[in-house]
Amino acid sequence: MSSQPTGGSRVSLKDVKKAFGSNVVLEGIDLEIPAGQFVSIVGKSGCGKSTLLRLMIGLDSVTAGVLDAPALKEQAARIVFQEPRLLPWASVKDNVAVGLGEGQSGKAADQQAAAILEEVGLKGREGLWPSQLSGGMRQRVALARALVSQPTLLALDEPLGALDALTRIDMQALLEGAWQDLGFTALMVTHDVGEAVALGDRVILIDHGQVVLDLPVNLPRPRKRGTPEFAALEGQILDKLFGDDPRAREAH
Amino acid sequence: MAATASEGPFSRALPWLVPLALIILWQVSSSLGWLPPNILPAPTAVLQAAWVKLQDGSLVDNLGVSFARAMSGLIIGGAIGFSLGLLNGLSKQAEMLLDPTLQMIRNIPHLALIPLVIIWFGIGESARLFLVALGVFFPIYLNTLHGVRNVDPQLIEMGRIYGMNNRTLFLKVILPGALPSIFVGLRFALGVMWLTLIVAETIAANSGIGHMAMAAREFMQTDIVVLSIVIYAILGKLADSATRALERKFLAWNPAYAKV
Ligand SMILES: Nc1ncnc2c1ncn2[C@@H]1O[C@H](COP(=O)(O)OP(=O)(O)OP(=O)(O)O)[C@@H](O)[C@H]1O
Ligand SMILES: [Mg+2]
């Protein structure tokens, strides 16, 4: 049994600015994100990626400009962080149930939790404590918790950043599968340009608080790394990220 | 960690070997007359004293009285300490208002208040209750406060993002997060509880284990004095085991407390 597709919701930003005191972190951001799109966001550390993400799911408010995201009014936006942030004292199932919100319990809730745990490949682990899971499995629980209420907008802030390379590849496939099955709009911040290209319909590059590159990725899914087209897109992003500094590029 | 030791009857018996050897040594020394009974009576003499006191019912009576005192003091002091710890942990204003004063009072050894307490309450039940409650208050208060303060802020943010109201946030995130620290406080409190009770019963009481020991001292009944000490040790050990059992039940999620 799999969850019903719920579809995504659009996000639009017009001339958005965000400042913390006198520190202007984002300025002049214009973005139209159609419902159901998978958006990858890359940029150097401290450029404002997390801030942009927090704005788009309503965790922070804009300093100026207009942000329009229907998911916020419907409380249908969720976020997954780099750390799973599971309750260590709650079982896998109870952690997922947190995602259902207040007063949601009983048979229907159990079924929803079971369905989403199956979607993320954790069937049969409902009763375990988080301490009994691997890092990848914990992140799957966090994903299940975010998805169980069938959000139309899902923000992911370096969701795979703490995982080893092999687990990442597994998790990328899982994330792509969940997105295809459920149809939510995905906004994913990542440090890994390859990951951005592999998953995004579109890659947005932020630099000094502005969108400096907005690159559509029109490759068929599931995408194969190492093809010339894939490499060309990666190259384009890295060029923009590091300019002409070949050593920095090499290190990446 | 104990987990590395091989599981078997031998490793289970291991912790008991030294105490057993000591008791045998003690018994042998007494039987050979190296230890005069007016200094330290033989283990068998202590057992015999226990039997006599059991038969005339006074042991059970005194034990019951001491136990009831300990528990009432623990409940009163513990409840106040726990509530204030929660209050000050959750509210910055409350902490600013109350914590400095409490930290100041904490530096007074509570047993130093005994003369004053006797003047206030006489040597009645309330004096002992007051001392025990005061003694257990601080470890519970401090550790509850510390536990609430140190709940992972990322988990609290997560709870808010998922729309938990204050009540749910408290019950599902803050209280369970503070629980390991609260248990540390409880362990400390139990130690203070017995200590206070022993002192209070020894100085001013007409019933209880401490009183039994002091009455025996007047007649040089060392066997009963030693019996009282052994009973205190057993009570302390039982309280500790009970806490451990509670920890295993409530902190099972934490690998540090999981049953080995
Ligand atoms: N709550 C806050 N208060 C003040 N300044 C903040 C706050 N959050 C972020 N900033 C500032 O905004 C800037 C961008 O931070 P942000 O976390 O968005 O960067 P990032 O691109 O996500 O970096 P990283 O890749 O390292 O996660 C930083 O200079 C940071 O100091
Ligand atoms: Mg960030």
GROMACS .gro file of C-alpha atoms in nm, chain A residues 106-251:
model
  146
  106GLY     CA    1  -0.613   0.603   1.631
  107LYS     CA    2  -0.649   0.366   1.345
  108ALA     CA    3  -0.636   0.610   1.054
  109ALA     CA    4  -0.322   0.772   1.194
  110ASP     CA    5  -0.159   0.433   1.243
  111GLN     CA    6  -0.235   0.343   0.884
  112GLN     CA    7  -0.091   0.667   0.754
  113ALA     CA    8   0.224   0.615   0.959
  114ALA     CA    9   0.257   0.256   0.839
  115ALA     CA   10   0.212   0.358   0.476
  116ILE     CA   11   0.474   0.627   0.491
  117LEU     CA   12   0.720   0.402   0.673
  118GLU     CA   13   0.678   0.155   0.392
  119GLU     CA   14   0.741   0.431   0.140
  120VAL     CA   15   1.077   0.511   0.302
  121GLY     CA   16   1.168   0.144   0.339
  122LEU     CA   17   1.131   0.110   0.713
  123LYS     CA   18   0.852  -0.143   0.729
  124GLY     CA   19   0.896  -0.366   1.031
  125ARG     CA   20   1.107  -0.115   1.227
  126GLU     CA   21   0.812   0.069   1.383
  127GLY     CA   22   0.897  -0.033   1.738
  128LEU     CA   23   1.268   0.052   1.745
  129TRP     CA   24   1.428   0.345   1.927
  130PRO     CA   25   1.622   0.597   1.718
  131SER     CA   26   1.941   0.485   1.895
  132GLN     CA   27   1.891   0.143   1.738
  133LEU     CA   28   1.897   0.281   1.383
  134SER     CA   29   2.180   0.375   1.148
  135GLY     CA   30   2.226   0.736   1.043
  136GLY     CA   31   2.059   0.674   0.709
  137MET     CA   32   1.762   0.505   0.871
  138ARG     CA   33   1.722   0.792   1.117
  139GLN     CA   34   1.709   1.035   0.829
  140ARG     CA   35   1.443   0.816   0.666
  141VAL     CA   36   1.234   0.841   0.981
  142ALA     CA   37   1.274   1.218   0.969
  143LEU     CA   38   1.162   1.211   0.607
  144ALA     CA   39   0.864   0.992   0.695
  145ARG     CA   40   0.770   1.231   0.976
  146ALA     CA   41   0.780   1.522   0.732
  147LEU     CA   42   0.578   1.336   0.470
  148VAL     CA   43   0.315   1.163   0.683
  149SER     CA   44   0.085   1.464   0.686
  150GLN     CA   45   0.104   1.476   0.305
  151PRO     CA   46   0.266   1.818   0.270
  152THR     CA   47   0.250   1.997  -0.063
  153LEU     CA   48   0.579   2.173   0.003
  154LEU     CA   49   0.886   2.001   0.144
  155ALA     CA   50   1.206   2.187   0.229
  156LEU     CA   51   1.523   1.986   0.279
  157ASP     CA   52   1.827   2.159   0.429
  158GLU     CA   53   2.128   1.946   0.337
  159PRO     CA   54   1.923   1.639   0.423
  160LEU     CA   55   2.197   1.396   0.325
  161GLY     CA   56   2.490   1.606   0.437
  162ALA     CA   57   2.574   1.390   0.737
  163LEU     CA   58   2.560   1.057   0.555
  164ASP     CA   59   2.838   0.853   0.399
  165ALA     CA   60   2.871   0.841   0.020
  166LEU     CA   61   2.703   0.504  -0.032
  167THR     CA   62   2.410   0.581   0.195
  168ARG     CA   63   2.368   0.912   0.014
  169ILE     CA   64   2.321   0.739  -0.319
  170ASP     CA   65   2.054   0.514  -0.167
  171MET     CA   66   1.884   0.808  -0.004
  172GLN     CA   67   1.887   1.014  -0.323
  173ALA     CA   68   1.698   0.738  -0.499
  174LEU     CA   69   1.458   0.712  -0.208
  175LEU     CA   70   1.397   1.085  -0.204
  176GLU     CA   71   1.340   1.092  -0.578
  177GLY     CA   72   1.100   0.799  -0.547
  178ALA     CA   73   0.900   0.963  -0.269
  179TRP     CA   74   0.882   1.287  -0.463
  180GLN     CA   75   0.761   1.106  -0.774
  181ASP     CA   76   0.505   0.905  -0.577
  182LEU     CA   77   0.367   1.191  -0.369
  183GLY     CA   78   0.410   1.488  -0.601
  184PHE     CA   79   0.505   1.754  -0.345
  185THR     CA   80   0.713   2.057  -0.437
  186ALA     CA   81   1.068   1.994  -0.317
  187LEU     CA   82   1.320   2.261  -0.219
  188MET     CA   83   1.654   2.104  -0.142
  189VAL     CA   84   1.970   2.280  -0.025
  190THR     CA   85   2.283   2.079  -0.091
  191HIS     CA   86   2.659   2.125  -0.095
  192ASP     CA   87   2.697   1.854  -0.354
  193VAL     CA   88   2.663   1.989  -0.708
  194GLY     CA   89   2.629   1.636  -0.846
  195GLU     CA   90   2.340   1.571  -0.610
  196ALA     CA   91   2.179   1.900  -0.713
  197VAL     CA   92   2.190   1.802  -1.079
  198ALA     CA   93   2.088   1.442  -1.015
  199LEU     CA   94   1.768   1.540  -0.832
  200GLY     CA   95   1.667   1.889  -0.939
  201ASP     CA   96   1.436   1.991  -1.220
  202ARG     CA   97   1.622   2.312  -1.174
  203VAL     CA   98   1.934   2.424  -0.992
  204ILE     CA   99   1.948   2.764  -0.827
  205LEU     CA  100   2.283   2.910  -0.732
  206ILE     CA  101   2.293   3.173  -0.458
  207ASP     CA  102   2.588   3.404  -0.416
  208HIS     CA  103   2.614   3.707  -0.191
  209GLY     CA  104   2.244   3.698  -0.121
  210GLN     CA  105   2.132   3.686  -0.484
  211VAL     CA  106   2.031   3.430  -0.741
  212VAL     CA  107   2.323   3.424  -0.981
  213LEU     CA  108   2.224   3.118  -1.179
  214ASP     CA  109   1.890   2.952  -1.243
  215LEU     CA  110   1.956   2.645  -1.452
  216PRO     CA  111   1.689   2.404  -1.580
  217VAL     CA  112   1.792   2.038  -1.581
  218ASN     CA  113   1.618   1.860  -1.863
  219LEU     CA  114   1.762   1.513  -1.826
  220PRO     CA  115   1.544   1.202  -1.813
  221ARG     CA  116   1.507   1.031  -1.474
  222PRO     CA  117   1.655   0.833  -1.316
  223ARG     CA  118   1.963   1.028  -1.410
  224LYS     CA  119   2.299   0.873  -1.477
  225ARG     CA  120   2.602   1.057  -1.352
  226GLY     CA  121   2.902   1.068  -1.578
  227THR     CA  122   2.711   1.121  -1.902
  228PRO     CA  123   2.841   1.419  -2.103
  229GLU     CA  124   2.517   1.612  -2.054
  230PHE     CA  125   2.527   1.560  -1.678
  231ALA     CA  126   2.892   1.662  -1.662
  232ALA     CA  127   2.826   1.972  -1.873
  233LEU     CA  128   2.559   2.094  -1.631
  234GLU     CA  129   2.782   2.024  -1.333
  235GLY     CA  130   3.062   2.215  -1.504
  236GLN     CA  131   2.839   2.513  -1.569
  237ILE     CA  132   2.742   2.535  -1.202
  238LEU     CA  133   3.097   2.489  -1.076
  239ASP     CA  134   3.221   2.759  -1.313
  240LYS     CA  135   2.972   3.001  -1.173
  241LEU     CA  136   3.048   2.896  -0.815
  242PHE     CA  137   3.425   2.924  -0.831
  243GLY     CA  138   3.483   3.154  -1.126
  244ASP     CA  139   3.819   3.086  -1.283
  245ASP     CA  140   3.989   2.942  -0.978
  246PRO     CA  141   4.092   2.598  -1.106
  247ARG     CA  142   4.228   2.475  -0.774
  248ALA     CA  143   3.903   2.535  -0.590
  249ARG     CA  144   3.720   2.356  -0.871
  250GLU     CA  145   3.958   2.066  -0.858
  251ALA     CA  146   3.904   2.032  -0.483
   0.00000   0.00000   0.00000
